[in-house]
Short mmCIF file of C-alpha atoms in Angstrom, two decimals:
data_model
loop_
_atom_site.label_atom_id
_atom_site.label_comp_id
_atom_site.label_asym_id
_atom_site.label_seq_id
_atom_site.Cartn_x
_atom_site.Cartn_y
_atom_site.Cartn_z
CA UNK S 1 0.00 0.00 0.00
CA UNK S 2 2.84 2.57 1.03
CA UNK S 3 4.06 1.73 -2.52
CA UNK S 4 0.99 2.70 -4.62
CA UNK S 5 0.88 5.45 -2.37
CA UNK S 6 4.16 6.90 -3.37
CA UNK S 7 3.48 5.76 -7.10
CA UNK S 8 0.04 7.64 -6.99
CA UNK S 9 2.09 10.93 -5.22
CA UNK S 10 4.91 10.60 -7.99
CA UNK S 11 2.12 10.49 -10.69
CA UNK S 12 0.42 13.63 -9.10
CA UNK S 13 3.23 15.60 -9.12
CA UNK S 14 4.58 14.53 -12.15
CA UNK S 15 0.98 15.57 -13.91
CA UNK S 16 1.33 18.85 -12.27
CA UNK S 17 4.32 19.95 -13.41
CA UNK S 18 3.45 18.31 -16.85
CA UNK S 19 0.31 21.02 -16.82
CA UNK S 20 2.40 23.62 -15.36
CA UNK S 21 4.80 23.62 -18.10
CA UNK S 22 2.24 23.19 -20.78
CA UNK S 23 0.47 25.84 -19.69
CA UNK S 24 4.30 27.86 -19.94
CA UNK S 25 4.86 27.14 -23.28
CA UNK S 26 1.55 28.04 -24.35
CA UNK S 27 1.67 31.65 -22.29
CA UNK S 28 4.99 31.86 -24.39
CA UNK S 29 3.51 30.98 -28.02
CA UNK S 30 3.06 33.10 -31.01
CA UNK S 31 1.92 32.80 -34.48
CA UNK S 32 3.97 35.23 -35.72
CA UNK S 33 7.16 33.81 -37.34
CA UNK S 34 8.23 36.41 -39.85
CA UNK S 35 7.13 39.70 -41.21
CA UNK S 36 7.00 40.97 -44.96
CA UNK S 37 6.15 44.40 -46.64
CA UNK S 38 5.51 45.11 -50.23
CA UNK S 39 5.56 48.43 -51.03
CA UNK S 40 4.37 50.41 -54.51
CA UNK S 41 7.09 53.25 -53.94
CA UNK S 42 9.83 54.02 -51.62
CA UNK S 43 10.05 53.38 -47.66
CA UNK S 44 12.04 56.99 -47.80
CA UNK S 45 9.33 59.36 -49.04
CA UNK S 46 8.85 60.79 -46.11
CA UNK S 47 4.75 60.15 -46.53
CA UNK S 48 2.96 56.90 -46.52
CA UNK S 49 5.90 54.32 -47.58
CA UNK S 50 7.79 55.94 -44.64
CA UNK S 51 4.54 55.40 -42.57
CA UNK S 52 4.68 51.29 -43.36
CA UNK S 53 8.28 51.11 -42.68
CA UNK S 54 7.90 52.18 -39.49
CA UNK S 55 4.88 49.89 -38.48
CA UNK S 56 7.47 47.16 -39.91
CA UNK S 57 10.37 48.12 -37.40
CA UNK S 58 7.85 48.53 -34.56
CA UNK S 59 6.56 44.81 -35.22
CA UNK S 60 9.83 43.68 -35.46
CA UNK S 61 10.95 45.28 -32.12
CA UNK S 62 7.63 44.48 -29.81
CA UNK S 63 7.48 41.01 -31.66
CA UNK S 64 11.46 40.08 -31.59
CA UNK S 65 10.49 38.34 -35.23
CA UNK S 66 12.85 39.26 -38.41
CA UNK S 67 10.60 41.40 -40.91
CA UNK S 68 11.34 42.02 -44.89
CA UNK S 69 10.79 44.06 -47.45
CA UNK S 70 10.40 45.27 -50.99
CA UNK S 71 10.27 48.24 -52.60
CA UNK S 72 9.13 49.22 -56.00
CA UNK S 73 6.63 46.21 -56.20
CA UNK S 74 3.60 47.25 -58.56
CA UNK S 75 2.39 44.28 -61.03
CA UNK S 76 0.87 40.84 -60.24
CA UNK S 77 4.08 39.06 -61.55
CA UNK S 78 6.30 40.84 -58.64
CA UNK S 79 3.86 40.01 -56.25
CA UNK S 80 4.18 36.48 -57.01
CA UNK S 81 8.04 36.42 -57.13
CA UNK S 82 8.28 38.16 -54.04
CA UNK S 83 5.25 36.18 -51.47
CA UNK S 84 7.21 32.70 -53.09
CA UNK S 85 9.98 34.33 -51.83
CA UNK S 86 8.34 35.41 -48.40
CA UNK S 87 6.82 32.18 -48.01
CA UNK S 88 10.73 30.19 -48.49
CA UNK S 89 11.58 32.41 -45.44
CA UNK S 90 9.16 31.20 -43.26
CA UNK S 91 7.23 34.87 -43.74
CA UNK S 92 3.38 33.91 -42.29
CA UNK S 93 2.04 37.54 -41.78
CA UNK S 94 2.29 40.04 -45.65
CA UNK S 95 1.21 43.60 -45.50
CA UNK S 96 0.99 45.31 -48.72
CA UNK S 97 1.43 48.95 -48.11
CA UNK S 98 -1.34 49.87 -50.86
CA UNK S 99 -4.42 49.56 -52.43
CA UNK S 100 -3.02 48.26 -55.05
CA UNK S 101 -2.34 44.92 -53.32
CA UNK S 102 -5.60 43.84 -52.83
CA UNK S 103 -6.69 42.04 -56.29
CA UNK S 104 -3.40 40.72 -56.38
CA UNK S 105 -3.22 39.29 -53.32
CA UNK S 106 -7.11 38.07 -53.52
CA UNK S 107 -5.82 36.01 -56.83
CA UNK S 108 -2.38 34.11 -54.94
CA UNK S 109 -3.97 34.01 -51.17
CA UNK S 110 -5.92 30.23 -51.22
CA UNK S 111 -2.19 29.34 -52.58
CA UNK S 112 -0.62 29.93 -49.43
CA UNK S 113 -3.46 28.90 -46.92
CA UNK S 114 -1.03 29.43 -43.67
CA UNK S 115 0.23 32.66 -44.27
CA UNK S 116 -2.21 36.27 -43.67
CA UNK S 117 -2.42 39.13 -46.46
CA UNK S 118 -3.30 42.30 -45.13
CA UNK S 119 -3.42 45.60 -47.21
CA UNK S 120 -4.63 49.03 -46.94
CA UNK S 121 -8.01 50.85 -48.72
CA UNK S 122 -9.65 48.27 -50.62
CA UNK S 123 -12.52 46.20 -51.14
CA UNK S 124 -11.05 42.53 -51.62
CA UNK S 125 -11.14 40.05 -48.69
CA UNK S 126 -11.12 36.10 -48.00
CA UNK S 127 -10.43 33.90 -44.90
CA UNK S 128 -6.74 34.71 -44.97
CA UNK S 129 -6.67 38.57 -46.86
CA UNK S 130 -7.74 41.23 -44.44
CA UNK S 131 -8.01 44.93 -45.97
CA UNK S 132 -7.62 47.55 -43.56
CA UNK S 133 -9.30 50.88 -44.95
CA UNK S 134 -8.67 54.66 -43.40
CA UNK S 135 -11.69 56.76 -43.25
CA UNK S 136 -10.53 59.75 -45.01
CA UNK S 137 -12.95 62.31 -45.56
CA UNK S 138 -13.45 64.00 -42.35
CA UNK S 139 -9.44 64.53 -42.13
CA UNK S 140 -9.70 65.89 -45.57
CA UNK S 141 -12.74 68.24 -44.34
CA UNK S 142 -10.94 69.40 -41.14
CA UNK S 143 -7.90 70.26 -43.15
CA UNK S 144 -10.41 72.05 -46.24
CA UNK S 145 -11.58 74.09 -42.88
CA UNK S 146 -8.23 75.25 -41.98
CA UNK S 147 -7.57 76.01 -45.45
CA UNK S 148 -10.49 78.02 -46.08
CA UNK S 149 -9.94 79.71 -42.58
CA UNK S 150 -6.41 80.75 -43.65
CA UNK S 151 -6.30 81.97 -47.42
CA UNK S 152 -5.87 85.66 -48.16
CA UNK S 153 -6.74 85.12 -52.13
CA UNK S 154 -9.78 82.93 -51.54
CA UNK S 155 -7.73 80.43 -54.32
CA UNK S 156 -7.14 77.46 -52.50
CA UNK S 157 -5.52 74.21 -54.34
CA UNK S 158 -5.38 70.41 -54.75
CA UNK S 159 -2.71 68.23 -55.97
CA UNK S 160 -4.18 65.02 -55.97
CA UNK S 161 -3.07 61.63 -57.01
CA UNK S 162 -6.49 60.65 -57.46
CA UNK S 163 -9.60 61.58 -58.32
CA UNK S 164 -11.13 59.07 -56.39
CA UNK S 165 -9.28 59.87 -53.22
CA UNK S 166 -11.83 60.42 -50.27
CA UNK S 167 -9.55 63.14 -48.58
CA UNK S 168 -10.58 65.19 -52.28
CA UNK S 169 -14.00 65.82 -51.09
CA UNK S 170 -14.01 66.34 -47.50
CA UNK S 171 -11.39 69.07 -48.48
CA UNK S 172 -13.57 70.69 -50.90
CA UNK S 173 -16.44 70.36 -48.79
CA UNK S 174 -14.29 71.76 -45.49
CA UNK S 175 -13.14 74.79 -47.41
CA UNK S 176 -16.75 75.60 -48.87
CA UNK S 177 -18.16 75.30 -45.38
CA UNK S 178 -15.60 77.54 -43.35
CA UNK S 179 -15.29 80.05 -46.50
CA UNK S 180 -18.33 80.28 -49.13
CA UNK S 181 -16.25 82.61 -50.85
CA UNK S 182 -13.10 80.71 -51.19
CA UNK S 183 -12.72 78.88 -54.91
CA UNK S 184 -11.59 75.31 -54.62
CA UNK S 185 -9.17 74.40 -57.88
CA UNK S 186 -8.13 70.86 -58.23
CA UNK S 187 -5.67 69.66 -60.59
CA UNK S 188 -4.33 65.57 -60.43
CA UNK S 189 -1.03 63.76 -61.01
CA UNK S 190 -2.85 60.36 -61.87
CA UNK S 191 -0.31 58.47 -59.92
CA UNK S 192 1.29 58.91 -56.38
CA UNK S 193 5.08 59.25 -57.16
CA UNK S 194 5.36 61.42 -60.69
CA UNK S 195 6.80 64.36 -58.33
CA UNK S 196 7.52 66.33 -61.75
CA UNK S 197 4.47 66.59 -62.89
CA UNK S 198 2.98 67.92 -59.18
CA UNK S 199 5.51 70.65 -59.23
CA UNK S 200 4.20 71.36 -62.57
CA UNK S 201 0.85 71.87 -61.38
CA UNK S 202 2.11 73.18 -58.26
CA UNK S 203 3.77 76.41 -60.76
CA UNK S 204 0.20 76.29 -62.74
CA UNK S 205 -1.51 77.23 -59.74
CA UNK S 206 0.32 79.78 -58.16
CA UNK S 207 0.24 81.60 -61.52
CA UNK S 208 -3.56 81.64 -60.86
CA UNK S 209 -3.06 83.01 -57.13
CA UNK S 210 -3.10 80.24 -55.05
CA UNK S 211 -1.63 80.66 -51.95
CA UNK S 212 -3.24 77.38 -49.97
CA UNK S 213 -2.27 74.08 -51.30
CA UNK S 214 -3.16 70.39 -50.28
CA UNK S 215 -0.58 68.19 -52.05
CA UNK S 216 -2.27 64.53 -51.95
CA UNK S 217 0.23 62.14 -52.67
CA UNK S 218 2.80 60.11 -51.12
CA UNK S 219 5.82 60.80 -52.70
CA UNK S 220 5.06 64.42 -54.35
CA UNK S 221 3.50 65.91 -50.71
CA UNK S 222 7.13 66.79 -49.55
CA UNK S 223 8.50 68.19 -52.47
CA UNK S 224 5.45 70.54 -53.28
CA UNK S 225 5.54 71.46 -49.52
CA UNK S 226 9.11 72.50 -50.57
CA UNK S 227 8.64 74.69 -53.63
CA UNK S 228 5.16 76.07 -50.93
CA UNK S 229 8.02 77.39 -48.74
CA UNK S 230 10.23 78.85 -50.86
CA UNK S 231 7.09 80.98 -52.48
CA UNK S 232 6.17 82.03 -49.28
CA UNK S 233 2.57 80.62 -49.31
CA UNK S 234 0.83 77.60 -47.52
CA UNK S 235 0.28 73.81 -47.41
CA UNK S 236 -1.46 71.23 -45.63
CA UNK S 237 0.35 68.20 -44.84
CA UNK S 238 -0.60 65.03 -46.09
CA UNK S 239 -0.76 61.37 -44.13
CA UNK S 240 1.89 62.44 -42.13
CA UNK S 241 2.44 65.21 -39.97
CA UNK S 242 4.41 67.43 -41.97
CA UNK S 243 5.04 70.49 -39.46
CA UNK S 244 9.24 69.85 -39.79
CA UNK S 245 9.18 71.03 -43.48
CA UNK S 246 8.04 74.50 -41.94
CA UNK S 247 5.90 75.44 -39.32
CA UNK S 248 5.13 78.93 -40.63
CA UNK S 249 4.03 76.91 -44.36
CA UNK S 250 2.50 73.84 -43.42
CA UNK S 251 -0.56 75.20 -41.25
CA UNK S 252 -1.43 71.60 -39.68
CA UNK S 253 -1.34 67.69 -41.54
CA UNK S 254 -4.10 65.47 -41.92
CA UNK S 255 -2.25 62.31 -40.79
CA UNK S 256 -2.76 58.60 -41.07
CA UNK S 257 -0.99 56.24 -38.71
CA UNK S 258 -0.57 53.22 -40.99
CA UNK S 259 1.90 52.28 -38.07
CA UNK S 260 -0.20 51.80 -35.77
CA UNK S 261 -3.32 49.66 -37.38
CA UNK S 262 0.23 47.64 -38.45
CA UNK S 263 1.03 46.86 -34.93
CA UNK S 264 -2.84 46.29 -33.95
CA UNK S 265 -2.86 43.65 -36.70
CA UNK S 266 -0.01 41.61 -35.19
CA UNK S 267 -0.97 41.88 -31.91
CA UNK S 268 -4.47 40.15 -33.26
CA UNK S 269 -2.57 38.04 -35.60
CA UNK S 270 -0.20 36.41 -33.12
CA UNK S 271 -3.32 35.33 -30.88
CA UNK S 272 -5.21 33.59 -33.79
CA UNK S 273 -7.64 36.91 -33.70
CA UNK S 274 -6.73 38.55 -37.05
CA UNK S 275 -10.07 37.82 -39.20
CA UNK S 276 -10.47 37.89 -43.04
CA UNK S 277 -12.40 40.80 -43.73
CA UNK S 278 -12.61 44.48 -44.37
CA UNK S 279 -12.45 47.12 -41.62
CA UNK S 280 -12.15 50.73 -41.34
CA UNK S 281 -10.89 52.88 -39.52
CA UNK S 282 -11.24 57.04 -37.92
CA UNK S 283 -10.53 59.32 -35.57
CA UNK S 284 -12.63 57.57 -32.87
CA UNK S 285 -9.89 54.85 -33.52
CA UNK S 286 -7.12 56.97 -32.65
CA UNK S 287 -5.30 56.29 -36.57
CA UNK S 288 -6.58 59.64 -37.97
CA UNK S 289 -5.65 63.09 -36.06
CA UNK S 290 -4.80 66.48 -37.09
CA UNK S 291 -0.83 67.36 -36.87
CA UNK S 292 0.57 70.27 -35.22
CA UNK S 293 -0.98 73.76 -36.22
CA UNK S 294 1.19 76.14 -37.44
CA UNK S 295 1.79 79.27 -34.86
CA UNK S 296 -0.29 81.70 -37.98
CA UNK S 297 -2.93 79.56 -37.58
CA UNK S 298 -5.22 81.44 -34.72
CA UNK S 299 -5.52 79.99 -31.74
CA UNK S 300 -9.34 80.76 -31.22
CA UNK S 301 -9.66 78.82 -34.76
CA UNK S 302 -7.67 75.92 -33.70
CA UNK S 303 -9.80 75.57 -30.53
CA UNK S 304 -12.99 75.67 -32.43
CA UNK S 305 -12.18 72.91 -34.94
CA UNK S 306 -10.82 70.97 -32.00
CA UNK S 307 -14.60 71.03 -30.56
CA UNK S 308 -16.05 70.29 -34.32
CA UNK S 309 -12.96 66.95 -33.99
CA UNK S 310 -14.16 66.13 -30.93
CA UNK S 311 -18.23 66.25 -31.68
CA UNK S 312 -17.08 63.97 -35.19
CA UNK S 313 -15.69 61.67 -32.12
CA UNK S 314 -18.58 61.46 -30.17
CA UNK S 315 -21.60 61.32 -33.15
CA UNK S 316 -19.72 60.83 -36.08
CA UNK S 317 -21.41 63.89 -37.41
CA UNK S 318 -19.23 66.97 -39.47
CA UNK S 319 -20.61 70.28 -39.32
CA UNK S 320 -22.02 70.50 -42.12
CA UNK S 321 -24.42 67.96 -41.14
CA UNK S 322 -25.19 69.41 -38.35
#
């Protein structure tokens, strides 16, 4: 008897530790192994390819995982090349750092069934693709309202990539709301990087007295911001805050942190929560803000829109629909 008594105590103990240690290694799991990016333009444009770069390094640092990356990726066949090549590496978590990304990933993601495609602004999705979309038109409208607020020449202009860019509208719509008199003129690169042809608007519209410009584009933001400067007039700041180009030109930024919903999407992803799908995101989310206001912009002003922000927070309302 003392023998199956010591048996049954070794077995007890032995069980426990058994549990203990599973439940150890389990505290300690993740599903995160490695990290890639696919980005349409540069990771140095000081804009949104510098935005994903950063939610890369801050994955790799919380996560302690090796991340990787490609520039300059834009057609289906480079996509391919470069998930094959993710997926030899042991990559199981792909952001692509565009809209772009989402057909393309939609056509190669039932190919690799244990790795998870997310991208940004889109409409494709599946059990493994997750598209992450920024609600962009109030930032556009708050930054229209600061425009409108601060023109002396009631010529305010765009620089677009896009026509179809939400942040278009709510900026039209913010200027015409804060200044009925001001005249919106929009004028659009077609494409996010062709910096040349933005400074060639950007020269078309000053010669029609523009002295308020939103340049909406990743790579062509900083170097219109530039040429803003050096004419002595002023921008809005695009996706990122934009205040270190000149805080007496860039009046405040309408800013996007792709960084963070990158670090959000890990966090779910390495606890099995990351779901296929399509999600957007706003203010109330804490990934949209306004940047730092210029000193010329009046305080009394900035105080005010603050209040219209925070009323957007609460009721999701602008004032204009009010």
């Amino acid at each position: 008897m003392r023998i199956l008594r010591k048996l049954a105590s070794v077995f007890i103990i032995c069980l426990i530790v058994a549990l203990l240690s599973s439940c150890n290694v389990n505290s300690q799991q993740q599903n995160i192994n490695k990290v890639g990016m696919l980005v349409e333009g540069s990771i140095n444009d000081q804009s949104w390819g510098s935005k994903g770069y950063k939610g890369l390094l801050e994955i790799k640092e919380q996560f302690d995982v090796d991340v990787y990356f490609k520039e300059g990726v834009t057609t289906q066949q480079q996509v391919n090349h470069a998930i094959e090549e993710f997926a030899n590496q042991g990559v199981n978590l792909v952001f692509g750092h565009s809209s772009i990304y989402g057909k393309m990933f939609k056509d190669i993601a039932n190919e690799y069934p244990d790795v998870h495609f997310v991208y940004f602004n889109g409409g494709y999705s599946d059990d493994n693709l997750t598209s992450l979309n920024f609600s962009s038109h109030a930032m556009g409208f708050f930054g229209g309202m600061v425009a409108g607020k601060m023109t002396k020449t009631n010529q305010v202009g765009i620089i677009a990539a896009h026509e179809w860019q939400p942040e278009i509208e709510g900026f039209f719509e913010g200027v015409n709301y804060q200044n009925p008199n001001a005249e919106v003129k929009m004028e659009f690169v077609n494409g996010w990087d062709n910096t040349e042809r933005a400074l060639d608007l950007f020269k078309s519209l000053k010669e029609e007295n523009v002295d308020v410009y939103y340049p909406a584009g990743d790579s062509f933001s900083a170097p219109v911001i530039n040429r803003v400067r050096e004419a002595g007039l002023y921008a809005i700041g695009f996706v990122t805050d934009q205040s270190n180009l000149g805080e007496n030109t860039v009046l405040t930024s309408t800013v996007q942190y792709a960084n963070r919903l990158y670090v959000q999407a890990a966090e779910d992803f390495n606890v099995g929560e990351l779901q296929g799908g399509i999600f957007t995101f706003d203010f109330q989310d804490g990934v949209v803000e306004m940047g730092d206001f210029s000193p010329k912009v009046p305080g009394e002003f900035v105080a005010d829109l603050e209040r219209h922000i925070d009323n957007y927070k609460e009721d999701g309302l602008l004032p204009n629909e009010r």
